[in-house]
mmCIF file of C-alpha atoms in Angstrom:
data_model
loop_
_atom_site.group_PDB
_atom_site.id
_atom_site.type_symbol
_atom_site.label_atom_id
_atom_site.label_comp_id
_atom_site.label_asym_id
_atom_site.label_seq_id
_atom_site.Cartn_x
_atom_site.Cartn_y
_atom_site.Cartn_z
ATOM 1 C CA VAL A 592 183.192 76.685 36.364
ATOM 2 C CA TYR A 593 183.238 76.314 40.139
ATOM 3 C CA LYS A 594 185.822 76.022 42.879
ATOM 4 C CA PRO A 595 184.677 75.848 46.520
ATOM 5 C CA ALA A 596 186.043 78.335 49.007
ATOM 6 C CA ALA A 597 186.981 75.517 51.394
ATOM 7 C CA PRO A 598 188.988 72.406 50.422
ATOM 8 C CA VAL A 599 185.966 70.091 50.081
ATOM 9 C CA PHE A 600 184.925 67.470 47.567
ATOM 10 C CA VAL A 601 182.995 68.425 44.431
ATOM 11 C CA GLY A 602 181.620 65.528 42.404
ATOM 12 C CA ASP A 603 178.636 63.391 41.367
ATOM 13 C CA ILE A 604 178.364 65.633 38.309
ATOM 14 C CA ASP A 605 175.194 65.344 36.226
ATOM 15 C CA LEU A 606 174.789 67.482 33.116
ATOM 16 C CA HIS A 607 171.302 68.668 32.150
ATOM 17 C CA PHE A 608 169.880 67.499 28.829
ATOM 18 C CA ASP A 609 170.273 71.027 27.418
ATOM 19 C CA ALA A 610 173.956 71.136 28.525
ATOM 20 C CA GLY A 611 173.382 74.544 30.107
ATOM 21 C CA ARG A 612 173.593 73.559 33.773
ATOM 22 C CA LEU A 613 174.763 70.747 35.986
ATOM 23 C CA LEU A 614 174.167 69.217 39.397
ATOM 24 C CA PHE A 615 176.943 68.281 41.803
ATOM 25 C CA SER A 616 177.464 67.157 45.390
ATOM 26 C CA SER A 617 179.514 69.136 47.874
ATOM 27 C CA VAL A 618 179.564 70.186 51.512
ATOM 28 C CA GLY A 619 177.085 72.876 52.598
ATOM 29 C CA GLU A 620 177.215 75.473 55.341
ATOM 30 C CA ARG A 621 176.197 72.961 58.027
ATOM 31 C CA SER A 622 179.006 70.556 57.052
ATOM 32 C CA THR A 623 176.515 68.115 55.554
ATOM 33 C CA TRP A 624 176.481 66.843 51.993
ATOM 34 C CA GLU A 625 174.119 68.853 49.809
ATOM 35 C CA ILE A 626 173.128 69.072 46.160
ATOM 36 C CA PHE A 627 174.101 72.168 44.200
ATOM 37 C CA GLU A 628 173.387 73.451 40.722
ATOM 38 C CA VAL A 629 175.449 75.810 38.567
ATOM 39 C CA SER A 630 175.327 76.945 34.948
ATOM 40 C CA THR A 631 178.097 75.640 32.725
ATOM 41 C CA ASP A 632 179.350 79.213 32.323
ATOM 42 C CA GLY A 633 179.881 79.420 36.095
ATOM 43 C CA SER A 634 176.869 81.604 36.890
ATOM 44 C CA GLY A 635 173.742 80.901 38.920
ATOM 45 C CA LEU A 636 175.250 78.794 41.701
ATOM 46 C CA ARG A 637 172.571 77.615 44.143
ATOM 47 C CA GLN A 638 172.075 74.959 46.790
ATOM 48 C CA VAL A 639 169.122 72.862 45.650
ATOM 49 C CA THR A 640 168.524 70.899 48.868
ATOM 50 C CA ALA A 641 167.433 73.340 51.561
ATOM 51 C CA PRO A 642 168.510 72.722 55.171
ATOM 52 C CA GLY A 643 165.788 70.727 56.894
ATOM 53 C CA PRO A 644 164.937 70.206 60.553
ATOM 54 C CA ASP A 645 167.533 67.440 60.912
ATOM 55 C CA ALA A 646 171.087 68.763 61.065
ATOM 56 C CA ASP A 647 172.663 65.369 60.339
ATOM 57 C CA VAL A 648 170.993 64.493 57.016
ATOM 58 C CA ASP A 649 173.166 64.197 53.911
ATOM 59 C CA ASN A 650 171.887 64.649 50.344
ATOM 60 C CA TYR A 651 174.002 63.791 47.303
ATOM 61 C CA ASP A 652 174.376 61.812 44.041
ATOM 62 C CA ALA A 653 171.643 63.603 42.074
ATOM 63 C CA CYS A 654 170.446 63.404 38.464
ATOM 64 C CA TYR A 655 167.970 65.317 36.347
ATOM 65 C CA LEU A 656 164.722 63.540 35.481
ATOM 66 C CA PRO A 657 162.912 63.860 32.138
ATOM 67 C CA ASP A 658 159.840 65.401 33.807
ATOM 68 C CA GLY A 659 161.879 68.275 35.265
ATOM 69 C CA GLY A 660 162.379 66.765 38.703
ATOM 70 C CA ILE A 661 165.582 65.601 40.364
ATOM 71 C CA ALA A 662 166.398 62.183 41.819
ATOM 72 C CA PHE A 663 168.980 61.967 44.600
ATOM 73 C CA GLY A 664 170.290 59.921 47.503
ATOM 74 C CA SER A 665 169.548 60.959 51.084
ATOM 75 C CA THR A 666 170.227 59.595 54.563
ATOM 76 C CA ARG A 667 166.945 60.984 55.902
ATOM 77 C CA THR A 668 165.613 57.433 56.375
ATOM 78 C CA PHE A 669 167.938 57.145 59.419
ATOM 79 C CA ALA A 670 168.778 53.557 58.540
ATOM 80 C CA ALA A 671 172.320 52.248 58.906
ATOM 81 C CA VAL A 672 174.565 49.394 57.787
ATOM 82 C CA PRO A 673 174.201 46.595 60.372
ATOM 83 C CA CYS A 674 177.497 44.755 59.794
ATOM 84 C CA VAL A 675 179.475 47.799 61.005
ATOM 85 C CA ASN A 676 177.319 48.371 64.090
ATOM 86 C CA GLY A 677 175.284 51.029 62.328
ATOM 87 C CA SER A 678 178.265 53.369 62.003
ATOM 88 C CA THR A 679 177.637 53.981 58.283
ATOM 89 C CA ARG A 680 174.350 55.585 57.314
ATOM 90 C CA VAL A 681 172.248 54.396 54.413
ATOM 91 C CA ALA A 682 171.142 56.648 51.558
ATOM 92 C CA ASN A 683 167.982 55.665 49.700
ATOM 93 C CA LEU A 684 166.716 57.359 46.554
ATOM 94 C CA PHE A 685 164.311 60.295 46.765
ATOM 95 C CA ARG A 686 162.938 62.761 44.248
ATOM 96 C CA MET A 687 162.141 66.470 44.432
ATOM 97 C CA ASN A 688 161.031 69.332 42.257
ATOM 98 C CA ALA A 689 163.665 71.398 40.479
ATOM 99 C CA ASP A 690 163.462 74.068 43.205
ATOM 100 C CA GLY A 691 164.074 71.525 45.985
ATOM 101 C CA SER A 692 160.444 71.290 47.114
ATOM 102 C CA ASN A 693 158.093 68.305 47.396
ATOM 103 C CA ILE A 694 160.679 65.728 48.505
ATOM 104 C CA ARG A 695 159.348 62.167 48.279
ATOM 105 C CA GLN A 696 160.986 58.850 49.096
ATOM 106 C CA LEU A 697 161.215 56.400 46.194
ATOM 107 C CA CYS A 698 163.135 53.415 47.589
ATOM 108 C CA PHE A 699 162.592 51.759 50.974
ATOM 109 C CA ASP A 700 165.625 49.489 51.035
ATOM 110 C CA GLN A 701 167.761 48.346 53.930
ATOM 111 C CA GLU A 702 170.911 49.355 52.102
ATOM 112 C CA HIS A 703 172.278 52.041 49.797
ATOM 113 C CA ASN A 704 171.014 53.129 46.404
ATOM 114 C CA TRP A 705 173.653 54.653 44.124
ATOM 115 C CA CYS A 706 174.284 56.249 40.736
ATOM 116 C CA PRO A 707 170.785 57.084 39.438
ATOM 117 C CA THR A 708 170.642 57.931 35.736
ATOM 118 C CA PRO A 709 167.759 58.138 33.228
ATOM 119 C CA MET A 710 167.342 55.451 30.598
ATOM 120 C CA PRO A 711 166.253 56.154 27.004
ATOM 121 C CA ASP A 712 162.732 54.856 27.770
ATOM 122 C CA GLY A 713 162.290 57.309 30.683
ATOM 123 C CA ARG A 714 162.917 54.829 33.488
ATOM 124 C CA LEU A 715 165.607 55.318 36.113
ATOM 125 C CA LEU A 716 168.643 53.011 36.281
ATOM 126 C CA TYR A 717 170.480 52.697 39.605
ATOM 127 C CA THR A 718 172.592 50.432 41.796
ATOM 128 C CA ARG A 719 170.819 48.786 44.730
ATOM 129 C CA TRP A 720 172.744 47.074 47.500
ATOM 130 C CA GLU A 721 170.474 44.168 48.358
ATOM 131 C CA TYR A 722 171.270 43.187 51.923
ATOM 132 C CA THR A 723 168.234 41.418 53.350
ATOM 133 C CA ASP A 724 168.221 37.604 53.580
ATOM 134 C CA THR A 725 171.111 37.262 51.136
ATOM 135 C CA PRO A 726 174.936 37.095 51.085
ATOM 136 C CA HIS A 727 175.431 40.829 51.185
ATOM 137 C CA ALA A 728 179.018 40.832 49.870
ATOM 138 C CA HIS A 729 177.819 39.826 46.386
ATOM 139 C CA THR A 730 174.634 41.813 45.880
ATOM 140 C CA ARG A 731 175.074 45.331 44.571
ATOM 141 C CA LEU A 732 172.666 44.855 41.719
ATOM 142 C CA LEU A 733 171.490 46.999 38.841
ATOM 143 C CA PHE A 734 167.840 47.955 39.276
ATOM 144 C CA HIS A 735 165.463 50.166 37.322
ATOM 145 C CA MET A 736 162.145 51.818 38.094
ATOM 146 C CA ASN A 737 159.757 54.526 36.988
ATOM 147 C CA PRO A 738 160.794 58.010 38.189
ATOM 148 C CA ASP A 739 157.814 57.979 40.573
ATOM 149 C CA GLY A 740 159.239 54.917 42.367
ATOM 150 C CA THR A 741 156.807 52.358 40.918
ATOM 151 C CA GLN A 742 157.693 49.075 39.205
ATOM 152 C CA GLN A 743 161.091 48.619 40.849
ATOM 153 C CA MET A 744 162.726 45.530 39.392
ATOM 154 C CA GLU A 745 166.019 43.892 38.538
ATOM 155 C CA PHE A 746 167.945 45.128 35.521
ATOM 156 C CA TYR A 747 170.993 42.895 35.903
ATOM 157 C CA GLY A 748 172.465 40.481 38.426
ATOM 158 C CA SER A 749 169.723 39.138 40.701
ATOM 159 C CA ASN A 750 170.819 35.943 42.502
ATOM 160 C CA SER A 751 174.293 36.382 41.000
ATOM 161 C CA TYR A 752 177.647 36.239 42.783
ATOM 162 C CA TRP A 753 179.573 38.006 39.987
ATOM 163 C CA PRO A 754 180.385 40.794 39.981
ATOM 164 C CA ASN A 755 179.948 41.702 43.644
ATOM 165 C CA SER A 756 179.248 45.340 42.758
ATOM 166 C CA LYS A 757 178.075 47.291 39.736
ATOM 167 C CA PHE A 758 178.719 51.038 39.759
ATOM 168 C CA TYR A 759 178.293 54.045 37.449
ATOM 169 C CA ALA A 760 176.171 52.214 34.870
ATOM 170 C CA ARG A 761 175.126 54.316 31.867
ATOM 171 C CA PRO A 762 172.910 53.341 28.918
ATOM 172 C CA ILE A 763 174.638 53.141 25.546
ATOM 173 C CA PRO A 764 172.990 55.398 22.924
ATOM 174 C CA GLY A 765 171.143 53.587 20.173
ATOM 175 C CA HIS A 766 170.840 50.307 22.075
ATOM 176 C CA ALA A 767 167.625 49.387 23.858
ATOM 177 C CA SER A 768 169.232 47.506 26.741
ATOM 178 C CA ARG A 769 173.046 47.736 26.638
ATOM 179 C CA VAL A 770 174.865 49.585 29.401
ATOM 180 C CA VAL A 771 178.485 50.181 30.335
ATOM 181 C CA MET A 772 179.410 49.803 34.010
ATOM 182 C CA ILE A 773 182.207 49.363 36.509
ATOM 183 C CA ALA A 774 182.452 45.815 37.861
ATOM 184 C CA SER A 775 183.988 45.782 41.328
ATOM 185 C CA GLY A 776 184.313 43.725 44.488
ATOM 186 C CA HIS A 777 182.844 44.236 47.957
ATOM 187 C CA HIS A 778 185.650 44.773 50.470
ATOM 188 C CA GLY A 779 188.871 46.150 49.072
ATOM 189 C CA VAL A 780 189.080 49.008 46.563
ATOM 190 C CA ARG A 781 186.158 51.421 46.527
ATOM 191 C CA ARG A 782 183.854 51.599 43.477
ATOM 192 C CA MET A 783 186.738 51.383 40.995
ATOM 193 C CA GLY A 784 187.222 48.258 38.935
ATOM 194 C CA GLU A 785 186.894 46.729 35.485
ATOM 195 C CA LEU A 786 185.098 48.307 32.524
ATOM 196 C CA VAL A 787 182.344 45.993 31.292
ATOM 197 C CA ILE A 788 179.548 46.220 28.698
ATOM 198 C CA VAL A 789 176.469 44.146 29.522
ATOM 199 C CA ASP A 790 173.147 43.496 27.816
ATOM 200 C CA PRO A 791 170.360 41.944 29.913
ATOM 201 C CA ALA A 792 168.628 40.939 26.682
ATOM 202 C CA ARG A 793 171.384 38.322 26.377
ATOM 203 C CA GLY A 794 171.152 37.205 29.983
ATOM 204 C CA ARG A 795 170.884 38.639 33.480
ATOM 205 C CA HIS A 796 172.730 36.104 35.599
ATOM 206 C CA GLU A 797 176.429 36.637 36.413
ATOM 207 C CA ALA A 798 178.419 36.819 33.133
ATOM 208 C CA ALA A 799 175.635 35.612 30.842
ATOM 209 C CA GLY A 800 174.875 39.105 29.573
ATOM 210 C CA VAL A 801 178.438 40.365 29.204
ATOM 211 C CA ILE A 802 179.222 41.752 25.741
ATOM 212 C CA GLN A 803 182.838 42.578 26.497
ATOM 213 C CA ARG A 804 185.342 43.628 29.108
ATOM 214 C CA ILE A 805 187.708 46.458 28.121
ATOM 215 C CA PRO A 806 190.530 45.583 27.594
ATOM 216 C CA GLY A 807 189.652 42.054 26.538
ATOM 217 C CA HIS A 808 188.664 42.096 22.869
ATOM 218 C CA GLY A 809 187.555 38.629 21.783
ATOM 219 C CA GLN A 810 188.023 37.138 25.250
ATOM 220 C CA LYS A 811 185.311 35.358 27.225
ATOM 221 C CA VAL A 812 184.501 36.855 30.622
ATOM 222 C CA ASN A 813 184.188 34.232 33.342
ATOM 223 C CA ALA A 814 182.314 34.769 36.592
ATOM 224 C CA LEU A 815 184.998 34.764 39.287
ATOM 225 C CA ILE A 816 183.524 34.424 42.774
ATOM 226 C CA GLU A 817 185.808 36.443 45.042
ATOM 227 C CA ASP A 818 185.305 39.138 47.673
ATOM 228 C CA ASN A 819 188.176 41.490 46.745
ATOM 229 C CA LEU A 820 187.368 40.872 43.110
ATOM 230 C CA VAL A 821 189.371 43.587 41.347
ATOM 231 C CA ASP A 822 192.075 44.545 43.859
ATOM 232 C CA ASN A 823 194.805 43.082 41.629
ATOM 233 C CA SER A 824 193.160 43.847 38.291
ATOM 234 C CA TRP A 825 194.745 46.591 36.126
ATOM 235 C CA PRO A 826 193.998 48.997 34.627
ATOM 236 C CA LYS A 827 191.301 50.292 36.965
ATOM 237 C CA PHE A 828 188.426 52.441 35.756
ATOM 238 C CA LEU A 829 185.846 54.892 37.082
ATOM 239 C CA HIS A 830 183.003 56.973 35.629
ATOM 240 C CA PRO A 831 182.560 55.616 32.083
ATOM 241 C CA PHE A 832 180.679 57.769 29.576
ATOM 242 C CA PRO A 833 179.603 56.041 26.332
ATOM 243 C CA LEU A 834 180.046 58.036 23.147
ATOM 244 C CA GLY A 835 177.725 57.689 20.183
ATOM 245 C CA ASP A 836 174.537 58.792 18.532
ATOM 246 C CA ALA A 837 171.204 57.042 19.025
ATOM 247 C CA SER A 838 170.529 57.496 15.303
ATOM 248 C CA ASN A 839 173.606 55.408 14.454
ATOM 249 C CA PRO A 840 173.609 52.294 16.696
ATOM 250 C CA ALA A 841 176.358 50.641 14.649
ATOM 251 C CA ALA A 842 178.818 53.294 15.775
ATOM 252 C CA SER A 843 177.550 53.597 19.350
ATOM 253 C CA GLY A 844 178.938 51.570 22.196
ATOM 254 C CA LYS A 845 182.425 51.262 20.764
ATOM 255 C CA TYR A 846 184.079 54.326 22.318
ATOM 256 C CA PHE A 847 184.056 55.572 25.891
ATOM 257 C CA LEU A 848 185.439 58.451 27.876
ATOM 258 C CA VAL A 849 186.577 57.149 31.248
ATOM 259 C CA ALA A 850 188.732 57.922 34.245
ATOM 260 C CA CYS A 851 191.547 55.397 34.307
ATOM 261 C CA GLN A 852 194.477 54.439 36.491
ATOM 262 C CA PRO A 853 196.638 52.219 34.257
ATOM 263 C CA SER A 854 198.843 50.935 37.079
ATOM 264 C CA HIS A 855 199.275 51.231 40.823
ATOM 265 C CA ASP A 856 201.818 54.035 40.419
ATOM 266 C CA SER A 857 199.872 55.975 37.784
ATOM 267 C CA PRO A 858 197.727 59.062 38.423
ATOM 268 C CA TRP A 859 194.040 58.988 37.567
ATOM 269 C CA GLY A 860 193.681 60.527 34.107
ATOM 270 C CA ILE A 861 191.021 60.953 31.448
ATOM 271 C CA TYR A 862 191.236 58.395 28.656
ATOM 272 C CA LEU A 863 189.476 57.463 25.438
ATOM 273 C CA VAL A 864 189.039 53.698 25.261
ATOM 274 C CA ASP A 865 187.345 51.443 22.746
ATOM 275 C CA VAL A 866 186.214 47.859 22.263
ATOM 276 C CA PHE A 867 189.378 47.144 20.239
ATOM 277 C CA ASP A 868 191.497 47.570 23.414
ATOM 278 C CA ASN A 869 192.903 50.991 22.523
ATOM 279 C CA ILE A 870 193.474 53.071 25.669
ATOM 280 C CA VAL A 871 194.450 56.615 24.707
ATOM 281 C CA LEU A 872 195.472 59.189 27.317
ATOM 282 C CA LEU A 873 193.733 62.533 26.844
ATOM 283 C CA ARG A 874 194.819 64.357 29.986
ATOM 284 C CA GLU A 875 196.576 63.773 33.291
ATOM 285 C CA GLU A 876 198.037 66.103 35.892
ATOM 286 C CA PRO A 877 200.771 65.137 38.366
ATOM 287 C CA GLY A 878 199.503 65.213 41.932
ATOM 288 C CA ALA A 879 195.835 65.302 40.880
ATOM 289 C CA ALA A 880 193.107 62.803 40.105
ATOM 290 C CA LEU A 881 190.998 63.625 37.034
ATOM 291 C CA LEU A 882 187.538 62.082 37.266
ATOM 292 C CA GLU A 883 183.973 62.125 35.881
ATOM 293 C CA PRO A 884 184.461 63.042 32.202
ATOM 294 C CA ILE A 885 181.236 64.255 30.573
ATOM 295 C CA PRO A 886 181.000 65.655 27.022
ATOM 296 C CA LEU A 887 179.598 69.184 27.146
ATOM 297 C CA ILE A 888 176.898 68.569 24.530
ATOM 298 C CA LYS A 889 173.118 68.427 24.440
ATOM 299 C CA THR A 890 171.584 64.968 24.785
ATOM 300 C CA PRO A 891 168.088 63.702 23.905
ATOM 301 C CA ARG A 892 165.606 64.098 26.750
ATOM 302 C CA PRO A 893 163.908 60.738 27.443
ATOM 303 C CA PRO A 894 160.099 60.636 27.582
ATOM 304 C CA ALA A 895 158.516 61.880 30.805
ATOM 305 C CA LEU A 896 156.547 58.952 32.236
ATOM 306 C CA PRO A 897 153.303 59.910 34.007
ATOM 307 C CA ASP A 898 153.206 59.677 37.793
ATOM 308 C CA LYS A 899 151.183 56.616 38.837
ATOM 309 C CA THR A 900 151.213 57.247 42.583
ATOM 310 C CA ASP A 901 148.566 58.642 44.896
ATOM 311 C CA PRO A 902 150.454 60.478 47.666
ATOM 312 C CA LYS A 903 147.313 60.550 49.833
ATOM 313 C CA SER A 904 146.879 56.780 49.868
ATOM 314 C CA THR A 905 148.227 54.714 52.762
ATOM 315 C CA THR A 906 147.849 51.435 50.859
ATOM 316 C CA CYS A 907 149.013 49.945 47.581
ATOM 317 C CA THR A 908 147.684 47.228 45.299
ATOM 318 C CA VAL A 909 150.005 44.340 44.462
ATOM 319 C CA GLN A 910 149.428 42.073 41.481
ATOM 320 C CA ILE A 911 151.365 38.855 40.927
ATOM 321 C CA ILE A 912 150.790 37.230 37.554
ATOM 322 C CA ASP A 913 152.174 33.758 38.277
ATOM 323 C CA VAL A 914 153.999 32.655 41.435
ATOM 324 C CA TYR A 915 155.335 29.570 39.640
ATOM 325 C CA ARG A 916 157.318 31.490 37.030
ATOM 326 C CA GLY A 917 161.062 31.747 37.530
ATOM 327 C CA PRO A 918 163.600 29.607 39.371
ATOM 328 C CA GLY A 919 162.230 30.160 42.890
ATOM 329 C CA LEU A 920 159.514 27.499 42.615
ATOM 330 C CA ALA A 921 161.106 25.372 39.894
ATOM 331 C CA GLY A 922 159.764 21.817 40.097
ATOM 332 C CA ILE A 923 156.851 22.690 42.394
ATOM 333 C CA PRO A 924 153.621 21.332 40.845
ATOM 334 C CA ARG A 925 151.000 23.910 39.976
ATOM 335 C CA GLY A 926 148.243 24.113 42.536
ATOM 336 C CA THR A 927 150.616 23.438 45.454
ATOM 337 C CA VAL A 928 150.793 27.058 46.582
ATOM 338 C CA LYS A 929 147.575 27.969 48.384
ATOM 339 C CA SER A 930 148.535 31.285 49.986
ATOM 340 C CA LEU A 931 151.312 33.812 50.459
ATOM 341 C CA ARG A 932 152.622 34.942 53.816
ATOM 342 C CA LEU A 933 153.676 38.602 53.757
ATOM 343 C CA PHE A 934 156.195 39.955 56.228
ATOM 344 C CA THR A 935 158.128 43.183 56.600
ATOM 345 C CA TYR A 936 161.343 44.263 58.293
ATOM 346 C CA THR A 937 162.584 46.786 60.824
ATOM 347 C CA TYR A 938 166.048 47.965 59.784
ATOM 348 C CA VAL A 939 168.968 48.999 61.961
ATOM 349 C CA TYR A 940 169.155 52.589 63.177
ATOM 350 C CA PRO A 941 172.457 54.533 63.254
ATOM 351 C CA ASN A 942 175.003 53.278 65.800
ATOM 352 C CA MET A 943 172.997 50.152 66.609
ATOM 353 C CA GLY A 944 173.196 46.480 65.663
ATOM 354 C CA GLY A 945 176.214 44.471 64.676
ATOM 355 C CA PRO A 946 177.523 41.048 63.651
ATOM 356 C CA GLN A 947 176.777 39.573 67.049
ATOM 357 C CA GLY A 948 173.084 39.739 66.182
ATOM 358 C CA VAL A 949 173.319 37.669 62.995
ATOM 359 C CA VAL A 950 170.976 34.679 62.884
ATOM 360 C CA GLY A 951 172.853 31.874 61.124
ATOM 361 C CA MET A 952 175.662 31.911 58.569
ATOM 362 C CA GLU A 953 175.250 34.981 56.318
ATOM 363 C CA GLY A 954 171.922 35.388 58.070
ATOM 364 C CA PRO A 955 169.807 38.444 58.724
ATOM 365 C CA TRP A 956 170.071 41.266 61.223
ATOM 366 C CA ASP A 957 166.451 42.317 60.808
ATOM 367 C CA VAL A 958 163.429 42.066 63.057
ATOM 368 C CA ARG A 959 160.460 40.689 61.111
ATOM 369 C CA ARG A 960 156.784 41.414 61.444
ATOM 370 C CA ILE A 961 154.086 39.350 59.740
ATOM 371 C CA LEU A 962 151.550 41.446 57.837
ATOM 372 C CA GLY A 963 149.202 38.558 57.046
ATOM 373 C CA THR A 964 148.409 35.945 54.408
ATOM 374 C CA VAL A 965 146.631 36.272 51.071
ATOM 375 C CA PRO A 966 145.121 33.572 48.843
ATOM 376 C CA VAL A 967 146.653 32.372 45.567
ATOM 377 C CA GLU A 968 144.366 31.521 42.644
ATOM 378 C CA PRO A 969 144.621 28.124 40.917
ATOM 379 C CA ASP A 970 146.430 29.733 37.959
ATOM 380 C CA GLY A 971 149.161 31.051 40.280
ATOM 381 C CA SER A 972 147.982 34.645 40.337
ATOM 382 C CA ALA A 973 147.362 36.810 43.371
ATOM 383 C CA MET A 974 146.096 40.338 43.946
ATOM 384 C CA PHE A 975 145.961 42.048 47.307
ATOM 385 C CA VAL A 976 146.132 45.359 49.164
ATOM 386 C CA MET A 977 148.917 46.056 51.662
ATOM 387 C CA PRO A 978 150.454 49.073 53.435
ATOM 388 C CA ALA A 979 152.152 51.481 51.029
ATOM 389 C CA ASN A 980 155.857 52.319 51.151
ATOM 390 C CA THR A 981 156.628 49.139 53.091
ATOM 391 C CA PRO A 982 159.424 46.650 52.372
ATOM 392 C CA VAL A 983 157.857 43.235 51.990
ATOM 393 C CA SER A 984 158.915 39.635 51.474
ATOM 394 C CA ILE A 985 156.596 36.984 50.110
ATOM 395 C CA GLN A 986 156.703 33.377 51.326
ATOM 396 C CA PRO A 987 154.658 30.766 49.414
ATOM 397 C CA LEU A 988 152.678 28.338 51.594
ATOM 398 C CA ASP A 989 151.103 24.999 50.746
ATOM 399 C CA ALA A 990 147.926 23.589 52.284
ATOM 400 C CA ASN A 991 149.817 22.565 55.425
#
């Protein structure tokens, strides 16, 4: 279908719902990462992300959206990872029209967003590396949001220490909430790891929602708290693709195409695996790694959710139903919280910051700025207006 003229990476493949074209990441003319599109017959190659005014911006990891747009990761926020002195740049999620126009930022996180993919209900599933005010080696969570960036919330793993990372999650056809994902560590091997099926309807914390690990039929999955979580775990997996038909849920979620390295000395090959612990080799090539298997078939297009944003507005309205719900204020009597202090962060720029600036054990790198305080109603609700597109933390205050 496509082979680059230069020896550069081609990956992050996303097949369109009609199976006639696909997106991929590769290196453009300016030696930056860019998003490309090509028909599955090899025709119509084009670079979707046009060169902008900044010569050091990378764009990659794209997926088609149900409304015709494209979601992708970009380093155009010019934020960086603080624990490595800002030497690694952060990519947050953006969206654009199919022709590359009208680029708009969706996520305003300190750390990376990865692996966006549409869910059957039209929302967007992705991995978010939550870094602020938390032990950052255990917080690559699954999040989901509307394709316009609204209603960002946890899908799986908030306040959990297992697994450290969740990559390449894909919804399982015919199941409202089940996904298959790669469970990995933090330091150590990169993105590869164990193949796990989870269902947040069962539970969202650590291993509470795990349906099964493959291989591991009939075995309970325990939450092991360890940095290099999967370094010594074999086989290793990447890029799972669930097989099945949404009209037949009983048969869906049992079989998966996946890239697999059975042992340390094995090449990466394409395998068919199932929940009964069968691991069947389909293809391998000596001296090559075979990755990202995707069936070349049409798939149902999820519903296109209407855009709820007003691009001209500089403010947003926040509504909190009940500050006492959830574990954060467990045991605090109702009526204790009188107001909420809102504060925001200034994140590290490239080639700045570092561990020497950490405040406390596993503490923050970030400069904080107080936005103000807002009242809380007796029933625990609050509604207020604040600056749009601004990362915010909320601190409950009592009368004192």
